[in-house]
mmCIF file of C-alpha atoms in Angstrom:
data_model
loop_
_atom_site.group_PDB
_atom_site.id
_atom_site.type_symbol
_atom_site.label_atom_id
_atom_site.label_comp_id
_atom_site.label_asym_id
_atom_site.label_seq_id
_atom_site.Cartn_x
_atom_site.Cartn_y
_atom_site.Cartn_z
ATOM 1 C CA MET A 1394 -36.484 -52.679 186.903
ATOM 2 C CA ASP A 1395 -36.706 -56.431 186.252
ATOM 3 C CA ARG A 1396 -36.720 -55.767 182.557
ATOM 4 C CA ILE A 1397 -33.486 -53.879 182.802
ATOM 5 C CA PHE A 1398 -31.789 -56.778 184.527
ATOM 6 C CA ARG A 1399 -33.111 -59.073 181.833
ATOM 7 C CA ALA A 1400 -31.755 -56.672 179.223
ATOM 8 C CA ILE A 1401 -28.359 -56.794 180.785
ATOM 9 C CA LEU A 1402 -28.450 -60.608 181.058
ATOM 10 C CA GLU A 1403 -29.482 -60.777 177.369
ATOM 11 C CA LEU A 1404 -26.488 -58.593 176.385
ATOM 12 C CA ARG A 1405 -24.097 -60.878 178.336
ATOM 13 C CA THR A 1406 -25.583 -64.187 177.042
ATOM 14 C CA GLY A 1407 -26.423 -63.142 173.504
ATOM 15 C CA SER A 1408 -29.436 -65.385 173.284
ATOM 16 C CA ASP A 1409 -33.113 -64.697 172.633
ATOM 17 C CA ASN A 1410 -35.075 -64.915 175.876
ATOM 18 C CA ALA A 1411 -38.824 -64.857 176.678
ATOM 19 C CA PHE A 1412 -38.766 -61.005 176.992
ATOM 20 C CA THR A 1413 -37.562 -60.571 173.462
ATOM 21 C CA GLN A 1414 -39.787 -63.248 172.021
ATOM 22 C CA GLU A 1415 -42.885 -61.768 173.720
ATOM 23 C CA HIS A 1416 -42.236 -58.403 172.263
ATOM 24 C CA ARG A 1417 -41.687 -59.820 168.796
ATOM 25 C CA LYS A 1418 -45.052 -61.660 169.061
ATOM 26 C CA ARG A 1419 -46.714 -58.365 169.800
ATOM 27 C CA GLY A 1420 -45.345 -56.862 166.616
ATOM 28 C CA CYS A 1421 -42.313 -55.061 168.106
ATOM 29 C CA PRO A 1422 -39.446 -56.843 166.284
ATOM 30 C CA ASP A 1423 -37.040 -53.939 167.038
ATOM 31 C CA LEU A 1424 -37.775 -53.900 170.759
ATOM 32 C CA THR A 1425 -34.943 -56.191 171.740
ATOM 33 C CA PRO A 1426 -33.311 -56.127 175.165
ATOM 34 C CA HIS A 1427 -30.414 -54.275 173.596
ATOM 35 C CA ASN A 1428 -32.749 -51.567 172.288
ATOM 36 C CA GLU A 1429 -34.619 -51.513 175.573
ATOM 37 C CA LEU A 1430 -31.362 -50.794 177.383
ATOM 38 C CA ILE A 1431 -30.627 -47.970 174.993
ATOM 39 C CA ARG A 1432 -34.159 -46.557 175.535
ATOM 40 C CA TYR A 1433 -33.697 -46.948 179.330
ATOM 41 C CA ARG A 1434 -30.372 -45.088 179.395
ATOM 42 C CA ARG A 1435 -31.834 -42.272 177.245
ATOM 43 C CA LEU A 1436 -34.782 -41.909 179.678
ATOM 44 C CA LYS A 1437 -32.399 -41.938 182.589
ATOM 45 C CA ALA A 1438 -30.408 -39.175 180.971
ATOM 46 C CA GLY A 1439 -33.552 -36.974 180.801
ATOM 47 C CA GLU A 1440 -34.582 -37.717 184.292
ATOM 48 C CA THR A 1441 -31.132 -37.072 185.643
ATOM 49 C CA LEU A 1442 -30.967 -33.740 183.870
ATOM 50 C CA GLN A 1443 -34.351 -32.879 185.465
ATOM 51 C CA ASP A 1444 -32.780 -33.761 188.885
ATOM 52 C CA ALA A 1445 -29.938 -31.379 188.141
ATOM 53 C CA VAL A 1446 -32.394 -28.533 187.537
ATOM 54 C CA ILE A 1447 -34.025 -29.104 190.944
ATOM 55 C CA LEU A 1448 -30.589 -29.246 192.629
ATOM 56 C CA VAL A 1449 -29.417 -25.997 191.055
ATOM 57 C CA GLU A 1450 -32.642 -24.268 192.163
ATOM 58 C CA ALA A 1451 -32.083 -25.600 195.668
ATOM 59 C CA GLY A 1452 -28.415 -24.452 195.710
ATOM 60 C CA ARG A 1453 -27.033 -27.950 195.912
ATOM 61 C CA LEU A 1454 -24.282 -27.292 193.395
ATOM 62 C CA HIS A 1455 -21.998 -30.233 193.998
ATOM 63 C CA SER A 1456 -24.891 -32.620 193.556
ATOM 64 C CA ALA A 1457 -26.050 -30.669 190.552
ATOM 65 C CA VAL A 1458 -22.661 -31.023 188.886
ATOM 66 C CA ASN A 1459 -22.714 -34.751 189.547
ATOM 67 C CA ARG A 1460 -26.158 -35.042 188.011
ATOM 68 C CA ILE A 1461 -25.206 -32.886 184.971
ATOM 69 C CA TYR A 1462 -22.297 -35.248 184.319
ATOM 70 C CA TYR A 1463 -24.365 -38.385 184.773
ATOM 71 C CA ALA A 1464 -27.065 -37.062 182.412
ATOM 72 C CA LEU A 1465 -24.473 -36.715 179.707
ATOM 73 C CA PHE A 1466 -22.884 -40.098 180.702
ATOM 74 C CA TYR A 1467 -26.263 -41.937 180.281
ATOM 75 C CA GLU A 1468 -26.939 -40.368 176.930
ATOM 76 C CA VAL A 1469 -23.364 -41.045 175.638
ATOM 77 C CA SER A 1470 -23.402 -44.641 176.945
ATOM 78 C CA ALA A 1471 -26.751 -45.137 175.050
ATOM 79 C CA LEU A 1472 -25.176 -43.736 171.939
ATOM 80 C CA LEU A 1473 -22.220 -46.093 172.256
ATOM 81 C CA LEU A 1474 -24.543 -49.098 172.612
ATOM 82 C CA THR A 1475 -25.879 -48.274 169.131
ATOM 83 C CA LYS A 1476 -22.440 -49.470 167.912
ATOM 84 C CA ASP A 1477 -22.146 -52.290 170.501
ATOM 85 C CA LEU A 1478 -19.573 -50.257 172.361
ATOM 86 C CA SER A 1479 -19.334 -50.106 176.128
ATOM 87 C CA SER A 1480 -16.841 -49.820 178.969
ATOM 88 C CA SER A 1481 -16.819 -50.558 182.638
ATOM 89 C CA ARG A 1482 -14.841 -47.329 183.255
ATOM 90 C CA HIS A 1483 -15.888 -43.742 182.840
ATOM 91 C CA SER A 1484 -12.593 -42.957 181.175
ATOM 92 C CA GLY A 1485 -13.293 -45.709 178.699
ATOM 93 C CA ILE A 1486 -16.749 -44.335 177.831
ATOM 94 C CA LYS A 1487 -15.140 -40.948 177.334
ATOM 95 C CA ALA A 1488 -12.469 -42.472 175.082
ATOM 96 C CA LEU A 1489 -14.838 -44.485 172.971
ATOM 97 C CA PHE A 1490 -17.134 -41.506 172.545
ATOM 98 C CA ASN A 1491 -14.254 -39.358 171.304
ATOM 99 C CA GLU A 1492 -12.933 -42.102 169.000
ATOM 100 C CA HIS A 1493 -16.226 -43.172 167.438
ATOM 101 C CA PHE A 1494 -18.276 -40.079 167.379
ATOM 102 C CA VAL A 1495 -16.383 -36.851 168.070
ATOM 103 C CA LYS A 1496 -13.239 -37.493 165.907
ATOM 104 C CA LEU A 1497 -15.501 -38.698 163.073
ATOM 105 C CA GLY A 1498 -17.478 -35.540 163.222
ATOM 106 C CA VAL A 1499 -20.762 -37.300 164.097
ATOM 107 C CA VAL A 1500 -20.857 -35.193 167.304
ATOM 108 C CA SER A 1501 -19.394 -31.723 167.586
ATOM 109 C CA THR A 1502 -16.047 -31.181 169.274
ATOM 110 C CA HIS A 1503 -17.848 -28.702 171.567
ATOM 111 C CA THR A 1504 -20.021 -31.529 172.947
ATOM 112 C CA GLY A 1505 -16.935 -33.842 173.142
ATOM 113 C CA ARG A 1506 -14.997 -31.267 175.079
ATOM 114 C CA PHE A 1507 -17.861 -30.388 177.294
ATOM 115 C CA PHE A 1508 -18.437 -34.082 178.233
ATOM 116 C CA SER A 1509 -14.710 -34.356 179.184
ATOM 117 C CA THR A 1510 -14.973 -31.057 181.203
ATOM 118 C CA MET A 1511 -17.861 -32.236 183.100
ATOM 119 C CA PHE A 1512 -16.166 -35.585 183.778
ATOM 120 C CA GLU A 1513 -13.322 -33.553 185.413
ATOM 121 C CA PHE A 1514 -15.663 -31.262 187.365
ATOM 122 C CA ARG A 1515 -17.600 -34.287 188.606
ATOM 123 C CA GLN A 1516 -14.379 -35.943 189.746
ATOM 124 C CA LYS A 1517 -13.316 -32.794 191.592
ATOM 125 C CA GLY A 1518 -16.698 -32.230 193.159
ATOM 126 C CA ASP A 1519 -17.101 -35.797 194.345
ATOM 127 C CA TYR A 1520 -13.502 -36.574 195.446
ATOM 128 C CA SER A 1521 -11.693 -33.311 196.339
ATOM 129 C CA ASP A 1522 -12.037 -31.307 199.456
ATOM 130 C CA PHE A 1523 -12.883 -27.593 199.501
ATOM 131 C CA VAL A 1524 -14.064 -27.448 195.936
ATOM 132 C CA THR A 1525 -16.739 -24.860 195.252
ATOM 133 C CA PHE A 1526 -18.909 -24.165 192.232
ATOM 134 C CA GLU A 1527 -20.623 -20.891 191.332
ATOM 135 C CA LYS A 1528 -24.330 -21.011 190.762
ATOM 136 C CA ASP A 1529 -24.128 -18.975 187.553
ATOM 137 C CA LYS A 1530 -21.566 -21.367 186.154
ATOM 138 C CA VAL A 1531 -23.432 -24.488 187.100
ATOM 139 C CA SER A 1532 -26.628 -22.994 185.562
ATOM 140 C CA GLU A 1533 -24.651 -22.394 182.351
ATOM 141 C CA TRP A 1534 -23.407 -25.984 182.374
ATOM 142 C CA LEU A 1535 -27.043 -27.163 182.879
ATOM 143 C CA VAL A 1536 -28.050 -25.327 179.653
ATOM 144 C CA MET A 1537 -24.968 -26.702 177.863
ATOM 145 C CA ALA A 1538 -25.812 -30.278 178.970
ATOM 146 C CA GLY A 1539 -29.349 -29.859 177.605
ATOM 147 C CA GLU A 1540 -27.939 -28.729 174.203
ATOM 148 C CA SER A 1541 -25.390 -31.611 174.123
ATOM 149 C CA ILE A 1542 -28.030 -34.143 174.944
ATOM 150 C CA LYS A 1543 -30.280 -32.604 172.271
ATOM 151 C CA GLU A 1544 -27.448 -32.887 169.740
ATOM 152 C CA ILE A 1545 -26.930 -36.533 170.604
ATOM 153 C CA GLU A 1546 -30.723 -37.208 170.457
ATOM 154 C CA GLY A 1547 -30.553 -35.969 166.830
ATOM 155 C CA ILE A 1548 -28.308 -38.933 165.976
ATOM 156 C CA PHE A 1549 -30.960 -41.374 167.167
ATOM 157 C CA LYS A 1550 -33.556 -40.016 164.663
#
């Protein structure tokens, strides 16, 4: 966790720190705090998607919808960092993703729409009363999230 805080500090200050210098000495010139943050968010996306699987199996559908959205969010925010793009607001992340990846055809419109849809469902599930989700539908979204993350992972290769 300490490395993540250092990575965030590095992004804010823009200077080389001991963390970056040590990795370069070890022969990892591309393992900068910026790249470490991208890697961390991608790992977090995978872990969060796994959490969603457990929650669906347990019938905790509101929480599963939340985790499905956040798995996508972490993967999308990692992708945006590859172009030095970020936002402090979820709507900003969504807009940047659409502008720089979906509209340019780098990511499919299906994935772009799905990310927007999950944003809306996460909002409803977290902030609205008496919202229910069907297990079959949430299970379908779980599969779609895995496919969307896999599509985005292909861009990193």
